[in-house]
Amino acid sequence: MEILSVRNLKKYYGAGDTLVRALDGVDLSVEQGEFVAVVGSSGNGKSTLLHMLGGLDVPTSGSVCVAGHELSRLSENELAIFRRRKIGFVFQDYNLLPLLNVYENIVLPMQLDGKKPDREFVEELLKRLGLAEKQESLPNCLSGGQQQRVAIARALAAKPAILLADEPTGNLDSRTSQEVLGLLKATSECYSQTIVMITHNQEIAQLAGRIIRIEDGKVYE
Amino acid sequence: MIKVKNKKILRALAGKAYRGNLRQNLMMVVSIAMTAFLITVVFSLGVSYYKTVTERNLASEGIQYDVALPEPTDEQIRKTREFDGVKDAGLSVKCAVVDGKDNQDRIRLYWADEICWEKQCQPAYVRWEGTYPKNENEIMLSLQSLAELGIEQPECGMEIALTWGSLAAESDLRDCETVFRLTGWFEEYGNHNNGYIAKAFYEKTGVKQTDMTNGLLYISLENPLYSSAYIKKLGDQIGLTGNQVIYSDPYLLTKFIRLTAGLVFLTVMTLISGYLFVYNLFYISVSREIRNYGQFKTIGMTGSQMKTYLLWQIGWSVLLGAPSGLLLGSMTALGAVPHLLGVFSGESGKGQVVAFHPMLLLFAAIFTMLVVWSGCRQLLRKVAGLTPIEAVRFHESIRPRRQRRNTKEVGIFRMALWNVFRNRKRFVISAASLCMIVMVYLVVSVVLQQNSAKSVLNQQYRYDARILNSRLLDDPEYAGITEALAEQVGGVDGIKTVRRVYSQEVQYDYEDTYEIMRAYLEDVSELPMMSKDQMKENLDIWKNESWNEKNGSYQGKGRLVGINEAEFDVLNAQAGGRFDKAAFLRGEGAIAFGFLSNVSTKSLIGKTLRFQVYGQAEEESVTVKWSGDGVEEPNVLPNDVLPGMVVCEERFRQVVSVPIMELLDVEYEAAFDTAANQALTELLENHKDLRLSTKLDDYERMYENELRLRVIGSSLCAILAVLTFLNYGNMMAVSIQSRRRELAAMRSIGMTRRQQNAMMAAEGSIYAVIAGGISLAAGVPLSYVTAGAVNTYHTPYQLPALPNLLLFAVLFAFCSVIPVALYRFLHRGQLVELLKK
Ligand SMILES: Nc1ncnc2c1ncn2[C@@H]1O[C@H](COP(=O)(O)OP(=O)(O)OP(=O)(O)O)[C@@H](O)[C@H]1O
Ligand SMILES: [Mg+2]
């Protein structure tokens, strides 16, 4: 079943001389349960694509359809609700809330949805990500890698249908990276989640079922 | 050389930063201007009042003095001059008047002794020339009186022919013609037709300094703010005779203290709010720019250079704000201060001296600078001492709580709560400025309520008009209010009821009453103003002196009061209906009222009191059935210490053969009805012997004062409200902007805008609840104290419910709507953009 479909997606920044074609006619289709790695050199539009898939940005033209929803048809509020129910997003720069501690950051999306977080599952996640001792810490007191793992935990905690991860292992050493990847694969299999992950690391990309390359705003398989 | 260049660069950098942050800096300018404005107004208020008090007699009488003694004897003058605290005591005697031409005012000629002329007259003049007259035919005149005589260009030595008459009672010096030589002239602040003549002339007129209304000893005191106790001591020392009183203002000191307290309060409020606003704004702009400071530091800017850089920016704000505030303040001071003064002193604003002095501006400027400096000082030092890394980390996201266990629920409200307390100092200051306005409003509303003419009058008057037979005091048989008049009053259009109150002085039977009233009398002797010995003495006199032996005053005095049904209804309503109407109207008993309404008459219930009416042979008696404790007595003529008995009109007539009406209390169909009031006033035109006082007349007198208070109170609230609005709005705007990424991050993980709106509203409400709570807790006592201090009409303290409920509703709405509106306005654009650093 197709869960993600992108048709002729364009995103241009600026105009005239300074026009940047971050995405220039992207077509993409991802089946449910697929594990897709997105690679490409810096500034090629990887993050832009991921933002489009997560409904965080509005395309210049083209359509994005996620789990049967045409994103451009959703209102702002519907999009927010859609995100917290269906999508887990790991940002390149984490975007943790400085006010909340690790645990609170992780369960916030579920609480915003009025759901009771699955406590056991969250603790299991924390343990596997090596954060069990850090539950009460504030993000400011964590290292870059720790923060990144919190961001991953937050994305996984609600067991979203789709996980969008922007370089989730960018700040991790290779052993931890492998472990985190193992976790991602395991949960995605367990809950039949779809994963789209950006990475610069060829080794990690190899673990994915499918690799997509982005160059100059265009997609190559 | 390098140093100079440095400074230029710093200045240029500061200028750039200043312009780059214009909105913030404009608010700083406004805050400083408001502070300067308020300080100027409050200061000039204080100085003007002080001048009004100390120079009060300058304009009105052309002489500088504090109190005066009429018709002084030489002995009294000597004693006064020796009295501690008396600076100068100068004698002036009015001895002759010069006939004015046609209808013109007459010129009064005075003789002033040396002290009076040198110490009290001269300082009171705008200017003067020449010397005091020495010879009998010499004279000194005011420019005003010279002008009356047709002399515009006076010259010393010129001759003036005048027709004058002596003011001595039995003098035959009338229409005397004398050619005077002008030895000098003077210009006064007020316009008076005054002239001074030599001692020789004064002696010739035959006027004595002790003559009624002619001689006056002007007394200047070391301390112009004298107390009434001081004046009393002075009077005792010099031995006042007969009708002599020292002319003084017995409430001067109280009024002055009251005003000073009011001004100190205003000053403190002004300084505190000024400080809060400056601090808050400066804090916001510093925390906004702190990263830049870090960068400046990393590239080698020293701490003191950092300070200079910031001082330039503050300096510009002061330079723009302070002068405009001072200017506006001076304008207000000149225009509005006389009225402000009227409120505090309880006098009309007209005769007030307006003090405006450049020194005042200087002081106000210095205070403004002090406020700005104290608002910035701490932060300046902090910023100057920051290391580059600290500057970069100068982040607001410190969570204000200890690590907690078990609380794993993070609701929107909880996040709002944490956001509010994120930066404690900023929270304290913003909440404090909210508290300030709420408290000031609370105080102002209480004071306004207290001075609201209608509420004061409705509370204190149980009638719309009262016709009082006031001559009864001197002539107990004076029947000023006739039955016919009472009927006539009742017939006036718009008058609903006329309540009649008769009263008759009686003497209680000694033997009997002493036994019956024992408990009552004991209570009386416990009163602080009573002396037990004195009471015993009086009782002894009572015992030995019978009614007939009285010579003007006698003991055992009481009062029998008769009232009609309408009056009874009012009393009974006040008593909560505890009197039995039918029994009372049948004349079965009396309501007993204690001395000064202070002594309970409960002990008299059921007792029969025997008494005698002057001029009637037989002894009468009434039985006390009810105690009038807690109820206002219907009559106003004073009772002696013994109780008053109130009976129904019929019973009164049975006892007293010639019933005299003491007063009529009139009730209109509608309170404050002008037509009825007018009709009643006209009716009473022909009864000058009666005293008519109406609620409406008093209302009109008080209304002016109320209006002034209202204007001032609302302007004060408005200024503070604007400051608060700016302050709170600015604080929220900065808070939202500094949380831009965080808010975007929340949305990216699924928080809807609606939820964020709710969070913003919750943050504002928390401010409102905290500020409201604190100001209620602190403001109510404060308003109580303030209300007590300016309680001109002795109204009981009352917190006006409606305006204050409204205030809290507005506070709540204001606090919660502002952040939501700002969030909408400021947090716009694509999520991805907002998430960027
Ligand atoms: N708001 C913007 N305005 C203008 N250009 C932008 C904006 N956002 C992104 N771009 C441009 O779009 C292009 C794609 O950016 P994007 O962040 O998708 O790159 P990326 O592939 O994720 O790079 P990296 O691997 O370094 O994260 C870049 O050239 C970037 O400069
Ligand atoms: Mg990227």
mmCIF file of C-alpha atoms and ligand atoms in Angstrom, chain A residues 42-48 51 92 166-167 198 200, ligand 2:
data_model
loop_
_atom_site.group_PDB
_atom_site.id
_atom_site.type_symbol
_atom_site.label_atom_id
_atom_site.label_comp_id
_atom_site.label_asym_id
_atom_site.label_seq_id
_atom_site.Cartn_x
_atom_site.Cartn_y
_atom_site.Cartn_z
ATOM 1 C CA SER A 42 24.925 19.213 1.419
ATOM 2 C CA GLY A 43 22.494 21.869 0.256
ATOM 3 C CA ASN A 44 20.818 19.599 -2.254
ATOM 4 C CA GLY A 45 17.335 19.804 -0.794
ATOM 5 C CA LYS A 46 17.144 16.743 1.460
ATOM 6 C CA SER A 47 15.826 18.590 4.492
ATOM 7 C CA THR A 48 13.481 20.568 2.296
ATOM 8 C CA HIS A 51 9.859 19.141 5.667
ATOM 9 C CA GLN A 92 18.529 17.893 12.162
ATOM 10 C CA ASP A 166 16.843 14.223 9.357
ATOM 11 C CA GLU A 167 20.318 12.804 9.990
ATOM 12 C CA ILE A 198 18.355 11.369 5.635
ATOM 13 C CA HIS A 200 25.431 11.287 4.969
HETATM 14 MG MG MG C 2 19.601 19.206 5.912
#
